[in-house]
Amino acid sequence: MSLSRISPTRRLIAAAGAAVMILGLAACGGGEDKKAAGGAPSEITFSILSAEGQASAGPLWQPLLDDMSKAIGVPVKPYFGSNYTVLVEAMRGNHTQVGWFSAKPEVEAIDRAKAEVIARTVNREGLDSYQSTLIVKKGSGITLDQVMACGKKYNFGIGDAQSTSGTLAPLTFLFNPRGVVPSQCFKTVRSANHQANAFGVATGVIDVATSNSVNTIFMRKENPQLAGQIEEIWTSPPIPESGIVVREDLDPALKEKIRSFFLTYGQGEGAEAERQRKVLADLEYSRFTAADDSYLDPIREMIADQKLGEARAKGDTAAAAAAERELQRLRSLREVRP
């Protein structure tokens, strides 16, 4: 998931890709042609955000979609895409009616494609979110207060510029609210992935770095000796994982069948429930849980924070004021939630 700043060239490429895909879906009978006489669609197209594409993701998702078809009484066909802009546009044109999106594209689908959240994913460890973290070498004595005091004292490892947990979350929830600019705060700043930054901290090459809770779990499993050399000194608010969205104007009865399917899938006892849990495990999930759009507020906070920075850099006072109001609204919501 990323909050990338898309260049004009990339926007043109994405738009062209969206047009080609939507034309292809329309040729296959998408949009209004799928509606039966009663208003409910006679077929559902389910979009899946997959960087690997259909060849690798198809066998993992097809069993779930087959089960969904049986449960809701309407054929469900998949559409795989690696470009979330294309998939959002497909839902906006009603060429897809249901979809699995990571959190940032979910926000886009809600804002631009008449989508609503019906469920969120829970991973195999039982978590439906993850957290950005700040890590130091265990026993170093480095505290968060010392880090935030700046003074160009420490070597700092940050994530890729488009990494949600490695860069955007720590900027939004830790540095920006305190007026701290990493490039001005630390002795050196280097950008790397979570694994490289964790290794750098454990070996003393860097003093402090961003990471996330998923990487912590991975290290404890795959390299417990390395994990034992690291400790966390800050964790972000929960960052939402992926979810299931449907078009708001989907036939209400069908929408409820779809909601019920996801919320009950893999639950209960018996051979069928066990089979469904195996399908979920292959997708690295344990279940789906009920959710609404509010679970994406941390993503919206990051978006508002990014807009505020961009507006200030441009000297756009009106846009900066609007972004600041939205940012304060979202922060106030976070502060009152348990």
Tab-separated table of C-alpha atoms in Angstrom:
chain	number	residue	atom	x	y	z
A	1	MET	CA	0.000	0.000	0.000
A	2	SER	CA	1.400	3.370	-0.861
A	3	LEU	CA	0.436	7.016	-1.060
A	4	SER	CA	2.552	7.704	-4.124
A	5	ARG	CA	2.773	11.044	-5.868
A	6	ILE	CA	1.957	10.049	-9.437
A	7	SER	CA	3.769	11.888	-12.196
A	8	PRO	CA	1.826	13.261	-15.196
A	9	THR	CA	3.297	10.524	-17.404
A	10	ARG	CA	2.271	7.801	-14.982
A	11	ARG	CA	-1.189	9.308	-14.703
A	12	LEU	CA	-1.565	9.138	-18.480
A	13	ILE	CA	-0.389	5.518	-18.496
A	14	ALA	CA	-2.781	4.638	-15.665
A	15	ALA	CA	-5.667	6.372	-17.431
A	16	ALA	CA	-4.891	4.559	-20.669
A	17	GLY	CA	-4.721	1.264	-18.808
A	18	ALA	CA	-8.023	1.996	-17.112
A	19	ALA	CA	-9.668	2.773	-20.452
A	20	VAL	CA	-8.398	-0.439	-22.022
A	21	MET	CA	-9.490	-2.560	-19.066
A	22	ILE	CA	-12.926	-0.955	-18.819
A	23	LEU	CA	-13.507	-1.402	-22.529
A	24	GLY	CA	-12.527	-5.034	-22.132
A	25	LEU	CA	-14.927	-5.529	-19.250
A	26	ALA	CA	-17.703	-3.766	-21.139
A	27	ALA	CA	-17.150	-6.053	-24.110
A	28	CYS	CA	-17.556	-8.986	-21.749
A	29	GLY	CA	-20.955	-7.734	-20.623
A	30	GLY	CA	-20.032	-5.496	-17.715
A	31	GLY	CA	-21.987	-2.631	-16.223
A	32	GLU	CA	-25.703	-2.353	-16.749
A	33	ASP	CA	-25.895	-5.341	-19.094
A	34	LYS	CA	-25.467	-7.631	-16.094
A	35	LYS	CA	-28.697	-6.554	-14.437
A	36	ALA	CA	-31.577	-8.965	-14.379
A	37	ALA	CA	-35.185	-7.845	-14.739
A	38	GLY	CA	-35.612	-7.432	-10.962
A	39	GLY	CA	-32.736	-4.971	-10.674
A	40	ALA	CA	-30.285	-7.423	-9.112
A	41	PRO	CA	-27.261	-8.307	-11.269
A	42	SER	CA	-27.235	-11.701	-12.938
A	43	GLU	CA	-23.463	-11.847	-12.501
A	44	ILE	CA	-20.919	-10.308	-10.124
A	45	THR	CA	-17.395	-9.288	-11.064
A	46	PHE	CA	-14.994	-9.368	-8.125
A	47	SER	CA	-11.836	-7.277	-8.455
A	48	ILE	CA	-8.600	-8.348	-6.815
A	49	LEU	CA	-5.542	-6.167	-6.370
A	50	SER	CA	-2.647	-8.486	-7.148
A	51	ALA	CA	0.887	-7.483	-8.040
A	52	GLU	CA	1.545	-11.052	-9.165
A	53	GLY	CA	-1.439	-11.215	-11.526
A	54	GLN	CA	-3.940	-13.946	-12.261
A	55	ALA	CA	-1.483	-16.776	-12.901
A	56	SER	CA	-0.328	-16.905	-9.284
A	57	ALA	CA	-3.250	-15.292	-7.442
A	58	GLY	CA	-6.038	-17.025	-9.375
A	59	PRO	CA	-5.665	-20.488	-7.814
A	60	LEU	CA	-5.679	-18.935	-4.340
A	61	TRP	CA	-8.827	-16.845	-4.813
A	62	GLN	CA	-10.898	-19.089	-7.077
A	63	PRO	CA	-12.046	-21.525	-4.333
A	64	LEU	CA	-13.378	-18.604	-2.274
A	65	LEU	CA	-15.143	-17.092	-5.281
A	66	ASP	CA	-16.690	-20.474	-6.130
A	67	ASP	CA	-17.996	-20.697	-2.572
A	68	MET	CA	-19.286	-17.136	-2.819
A	69	SER	CA	-21.185	-17.980	-6.020
A	70	LYS	CA	-22.938	-20.866	-4.274
A	71	ALA	CA	-23.730	-18.819	-1.175
A	72	ILE	CA	-25.259	-15.794	-2.922
A	73	GLY	CA	-26.872	-17.643	-5.844
A	74	VAL	CA	-25.199	-15.472	-8.480
A	75	PRO	CA	-22.146	-16.358	-10.594
A	76	VAL	CA	-18.990	-14.551	-9.451
A	77	LYS	CA	-16.082	-14.028	-11.821
A	78	PRO	CA	-12.725	-12.510	-10.873
A	79	TYR	CA	-10.849	-9.617	-12.350
A	80	PHE	CA	-7.165	-9.348	-11.390
A	81	GLY	CA	-5.199	-6.138	-11.682
A	82	SER	CA	-1.916	-4.785	-10.344
A	83	ASN	CA	-2.941	-1.143	-10.784
A	84	TYR	CA	-5.392	0.062	-8.137
A	85	THR	CA	-6.322	3.119	-10.208
A	86	VAL	CA	-7.639	0.801	-12.902
A	87	LEU	CA	-9.643	-1.223	-10.386
A	88	VAL	CA	-11.149	1.869	-8.762
A	89	GLU	CA	-12.197	3.136	-12.190
A	90	ALA	CA	-13.717	-0.252	-13.007
A	91	MET	CA	-15.856	-0.100	-9.861
A	92	ARG	CA	-16.777	3.516	-10.558
A	93	GLY	CA	-18.139	2.446	-13.948
A	94	ASN	CA	-20.000	-0.513	-12.381
A	95	HIS	CA	-17.880	-2.959	-14.358
A	96	THR	CA	-16.999	-4.560	-11.024
A	97	GLN	CA	-19.385	-4.671	-8.069
A	98	VAL	CA	-17.318	-6.225	-5.268
A	99	GLY	CA	-13.594	-6.111	-4.594
A	100	TRP	CA	-10.673	-6.860	-2.330
A	101	PHE	CA	-8.455	-3.794	-1.921
A	102	SER	CA	-5.593	-2.776	0.286
A	103	ALA	CA	-6.401	0.148	2.569
A	104	LYS	CA	-5.357	3.141	0.439
A	105	PRO	CA	-7.238	1.940	-2.672
A	106	GLU	CA	-10.249	1.296	-0.427
A	107	VAL	CA	-10.317	4.989	0.450
A	108	GLU	CA	-10.115	5.839	-3.257
A	109	ALA	CA	-12.986	3.460	-4.044
A	110	ILE	CA	-15.151	4.975	-1.306
A	111	ASP	CA	-14.453	8.539	-2.390
A	112	ARG	CA	-14.675	8.035	-6.136
A	113	ALA	CA	-16.479	4.795	-6.928
A	114	LYS	CA	-19.613	4.675	-4.748
A	115	ALA	CA	-18.110	1.888	-2.654
A	116	GLU	CA	-18.662	0.934	0.959
A	117	VAL	CA	-16.740	-1.359	3.299
A	118	ILE	CA	-18.443	-4.554	4.443
A	119	ALA	CA	-15.545	-6.479	5.989
A	120	ARG	CA	-11.852	-6.325	6.812
A	121	THR	CA	-9.289	-9.091	6.723
A	122	VAL	CA	-7.761	-10.811	9.741
A	123	ASN	CA	-4.359	-12.399	9.203
A	124	ARG	CA	-3.216	-15.831	10.316
A	125	GLU	CA	-1.909	-14.379	13.582
A	126	GLY	CA	-5.388	-13.023	14.368
A	127	LEU	CA	-4.584	-9.364	13.625
A	128	ASP	CA	-6.694	-7.057	11.444
A	129	SER	CA	-4.164	-4.239	11.467
A	130	TYR	CA	-0.475	-3.633	11.912
A	131	GLN	CA	1.695	-0.859	13.358
A	132	SER	CA	4.648	1.197	12.301
A	133	THR	CA	7.471	1.067	14.850
A	134	LEU	CA	10.717	2.799	15.749
A	135	ILE	CA	13.466	0.358	16.690
A	136	VAL	CA	16.873	0.617	18.402
A	137	LYS	CA	19.527	-1.894	19.404
A	138	LYS	CA	18.565	-3.648	22.619
A	139	GLY	CA	20.573	-2.307	25.546
A	140	SER	CA	21.599	0.858	23.712
A	141	GLY	CA	19.730	3.016	26.176
A	142	ILE	CA	18.345	5.178	23.376
A	143	THR	CA	14.896	6.521	24.291
A	144	LEU	CA	12.191	8.145	22.205
A	145	ASP	CA	12.747	11.468	23.973
A	146	GLN	CA	16.426	11.351	23.039
A	147	VAL	CA	15.592	10.576	19.427
A	148	MET	CA	13.079	13.407	19.181
A	149	ALA	CA	15.544	15.862	20.719
A	150	CYS	CA	17.416	15.698	17.397
A	151	GLY	CA	20.794	17.442	17.486
A	152	LYS	CA	22.157	15.359	14.594
A	153	LYS	CA	23.283	12.754	17.113
A	154	TYR	CA	21.981	9.527	15.583
A	155	ASN	CA	22.184	7.662	12.281
A	156	PHE	CA	18.602	7.034	11.162
A	157	GLY	CA	17.116	4.415	8.857
A	158	ILE	CA	13.811	5.297	7.161
A	159	GLY	CA	11.713	3.285	4.693
A	160	ASP	CA	11.144	3.770	1.011
A	161	ALA	CA	9.503	7.112	0.254
A	162	GLN	CA	6.250	5.316	-0.627
A	163	SER	CA	6.235	2.887	2.294
A	164	THR	CA	3.191	3.325	4.527
A	165	SER	CA	4.713	1.944	7.722
A	166	GLY	CA	8.347	2.780	6.936
A	167	THR	CA	7.846	6.441	6.039
A	168	LEU	CA	4.296	7.820	5.873
A	169	ALA	CA	3.055	6.566	9.239
A	170	PRO	CA	6.067	7.745	11.278
A	171	LEU	CA	5.956	11.111	9.513
A	172	THR	CA	2.190	11.471	10.112
A	173	PHE	CA	1.963	10.180	13.667
A	174	LEU	CA	5.388	11.013	15.129
A	175	PHE	CA	7.574	13.536	13.320
A	176	ASN	CA	5.220	15.999	11.614
A	177	PRO	CA	3.034	16.729	14.683
A	178	ARG	CA	6.244	17.723	16.519
A	179	GLY	CA	7.647	19.748	13.649
A	180	VAL	CA	10.599	17.363	13.237
A	181	VAL	CA	12.190	16.939	9.796
A	182	PRO	CA	14.319	13.758	9.765
A	183	SER	CA	16.882	15.175	7.319
A	184	GLN	CA	17.468	18.077	9.703
A	185	CYS	CA	17.201	16.018	12.894
A	186	PHE	CA	19.671	13.171	12.423
A	187	LYS	CA	23.369	12.851	11.661
A	188	THR	CA	22.594	10.704	8.605
A	189	VAL	CA	19.381	9.394	7.043
A	190	ARG	CA	19.362	6.348	4.795
A	191	SER	CA	16.418	4.728	3.050
A	192	ALA	CA	16.029	0.945	2.978
A	193	ASN	CA	13.433	-1.784	3.437
A	194	HIS	CA	12.411	-3.034	6.878
A	195	GLN	CA	14.678	-6.077	6.804
A	196	ALA	CA	17.774	-4.047	5.901
A	197	ASN	CA	17.006	-1.401	8.514
A	198	ALA	CA	16.458	-4.030	11.203
A	199	PHE	CA	19.780	-5.680	10.349
A	200	GLY	CA	21.466	-2.269	10.440
A	201	VAL	CA	20.098	-1.572	13.924
A	202	ALA	CA	20.949	-5.041	15.247
A	203	THR	CA	24.547	-4.759	14.028
A	204	GLY	CA	25.021	-1.152	15.149
A	205	VAL	CA	25.411	0.302	11.665
A	206	ILE	CA	22.476	2.636	12.353
A	207	ASP	CA	21.173	3.799	15.722
A	208	VAL	CA	17.433	4.015	15.135
A	209	ALA	CA	15.124	3.012	12.282
A	210	THR	CA	11.531	2.599	11.237
A	211	SER	CA	10.028	-0.869	11.002
A	212	ASN	CA	6.611	-2.468	11.524
A	213	SER	CA	4.926	-5.118	13.628
A	214	VAL	CA	4.671	-7.542	10.707
A	215	ASN	CA	8.445	-7.439	10.275
A	216	THR	CA	8.843	-8.049	13.999
A	217	ILE	CA	6.732	-11.213	13.793
A	218	PHE	CA	8.668	-12.353	10.722
A	219	MET	CA	12.046	-11.816	12.418
A	220	ARG	CA	10.994	-13.680	15.550
A	221	LYS	CA	10.058	-16.667	13.408
A	222	GLU	CA	12.869	-16.585	10.844
A	223	ASN	CA	15.778	-15.070	12.770
A	224	PRO	CA	15.129	-15.017	16.521
A	225	GLN	CA	18.773	-14.194	17.257
A	226	LEU	CA	18.513	-10.997	15.206
A	227	ALA	CA	15.116	-10.178	16.718
A	228	GLY	CA	16.641	-10.487	20.188
A	229	GLN	CA	19.035	-7.644	19.386
A	230	ILE	CA	16.214	-5.164	18.722
A	231	GLU	CA	13.666	-3.322	20.845
A	232	GLU	CA	10.820	-0.982	19.982
A	233	ILE	CA	10.671	2.531	21.445
A	234	TRP	CA	7.558	3.750	19.585
A	235	THR	CA	4.511	2.210	17.940
A	236	SER	CA	1.992	3.972	15.732
A	237	PRO	CA	-1.788	3.818	15.955
A	238	PRO	CA	-3.157	0.727	14.185
A	239	ILE	CA	-2.764	0.842	10.413
A	240	PRO	CA	-5.641	-0.986	8.725
A	241	GLU	CA	-5.076	-4.023	6.583
A	242	SER	CA	-7.053	-4.847	3.434
A	243	GLY	CA	-10.832	-5.135	3.197
A	244	ILE	CA	-13.829	-6.056	1.088
A	245	VAL	CA	-15.866	-3.303	-0.571
A	246	VAL	CA	-19.112	-3.365	-2.543
A	247	ARG	CA	-20.868	-0.725	-4.585
A	248	GLU	CA	-23.367	1.218	-2.491
A	249	ASP	CA	-26.096	0.828	-5.116
A	250	LEU	CA	-25.848	-2.955	-5.322
A	251	ASP	CA	-29.194	-4.705	-4.801
A	252	PRO	CA	-29.703	-4.561	-0.979
A	253	ALA	CA	-30.709	-8.200	-0.604
A	254	LEU	CA	-27.692	-9.357	-2.602
A	255	LYS	CA	-25.414	-7.022	-0.685
A	256	GLU	CA	-26.522	-8.587	2.598
A	257	LYS	CA	-25.906	-12.080	1.210
A	258	ILE	CA	-22.377	-11.031	0.270
A	259	ARG	CA	-21.798	-9.461	3.694
A	260	SER	CA	-23.062	-12.602	5.435
A	261	PHE	CA	-20.881	-14.814	3.257
A	262	PHE	CA	-17.668	-13.048	4.242
A	263	LEU	CA	-18.503	-12.677	7.922
A	264	THR	CA	-19.353	-16.372	8.332
A	265	TYR	CA	-16.774	-17.881	5.974
A	266	GLY	CA	-14.503	-20.376	7.718
A	267	GLN	CA	-16.432	-20.137	10.985
A	268	GLY	CA	-17.993	-22.944	12.964
A	269	GLU	CA	-17.190	-26.644	13.161
A	270	GLY	CA	-17.153	-29.556	10.778
A	271	ALA	CA	-15.444	-30.611	7.577
A	272	GLU	CA	-16.829	-27.741	5.480
A	273	ALA	CA	-15.635	-25.100	7.936
A	274	GLU	CA	-12.222	-26.761	8.002
A	275	ARG	CA	-12.065	-26.726	4.214
A	276	GLN	CA	-12.947	-23.033	4.167
A	277	ARG	CA	-10.299	-22.273	6.783
A	278	LYS	CA	-7.750	-23.961	4.522
A	279	VAL	CA	-8.844	-21.665	1.668
A	280	LEU	CA	-8.349	-18.663	3.955
A	281	ALA	CA	-4.977	-19.935	5.177
A	282	ASP	CA	-3.753	-20.141	1.595
A	283	LEU	CA	-4.623	-16.435	1.308
A	284	GLU	CA	-2.746	-15.787	4.606
A	285	TYR	CA	-6.030	-14.990	6.394
A	286	SER	CA	-7.861	-16.540	9.330
A	287	ARG	CA	-11.238	-14.846	8.797
A	288	PHE	CA	-13.079	-11.682	7.809
A	289	THR	CA	-14.571	-9.397	10.422
A	290	ALA	CA	-17.281	-6.730	10.265
A	291	ALA	CA	-16.130	-3.206	9.451
A	292	ASP	CA	-17.315	0.110	8.127
A	293	ASP	CA	-15.534	3.010	6.473
A	294	SER	CA	-14.293	4.429	9.794
A	295	TYR	CA	-11.648	1.724	10.108
A	296	LEU	CA	-9.766	3.517	7.318
A	297	ASP	CA	-9.432	6.795	9.266
A	298	PRO	CA	-5.673	6.238	9.888
A	299	ILE	CA	-5.170	6.151	6.114
A	300	ARG	CA	-7.228	9.313	5.709
A	301	GLU	CA	-5.065	10.944	8.379
A	302	MET	CA	-1.946	10.118	6.384
A	303	ILE	CA	-3.562	11.492	3.219
A	304	ALA	CA	-4.517	14.740	4.982
A	305	ASP	CA	-1.043	15.068	6.440
A	306	GLN	CA	0.497	14.606	2.997
A	307	LYS	CA	-1.876	17.178	1.480
A	308	LEU	CA	-0.983	19.645	4.215
A	309	GLY	CA	2.720	19.285	3.484
A	310	GLU	CA	2.181	19.672	-0.252
A	311	ALA	CA	-0.028	22.753	0.202
A	312	ARG	CA	2.494	24.428	2.493
A	313	ALA	CA	5.294	23.688	0.039
A	314	LYS	CA	3.269	25.377	-2.728
A	315	GLY	CA	2.266	28.311	-0.536
A	316	ASP	CA	-1.433	27.463	-1.036
A	317	THR	CA	-2.914	28.826	2.171
A	318	ALA	CA	-6.509	27.830	1.383
A	319	ALA	CA	-5.567	24.219	0.658
A	320	ALA	CA	-3.319	24.134	3.707
A	321	ALA	CA	-6.137	25.389	5.937
A	322	ALA	CA	-8.540	22.770	4.567
A	323	ALA	CA	-5.993	19.988	5.067
A	324	GLU	CA	-5.231	21.218	8.577
A	325	ARG	CA	-8.939	21.147	9.508
A	326	GLU	CA	-9.298	17.598	8.179
A	327	LEU	CA	-6.146	16.502	9.964
A	328	GLN	CA	-7.314	17.915	13.283
A	329	ARG	CA	-10.733	16.275	12.851
A	330	LEU	CA	-9.159	12.874	12.277
A	331	ARG	CA	-6.725	13.295	15.151
A	332	SER	CA	-9.578	14.167	17.498
A	333	LEU	CA	-11.402	10.992	16.463
A	334	ARG	CA	-8.303	8.912	17.169
A	335	GLU	CA	-7.842	10.484	20.595
A	336	VAL	CA	-11.337	9.543	21.793
A	337	ARG	CA	-11.232	5.974	20.527
A	338	PRO	CA	-10.049	3.197	22.847
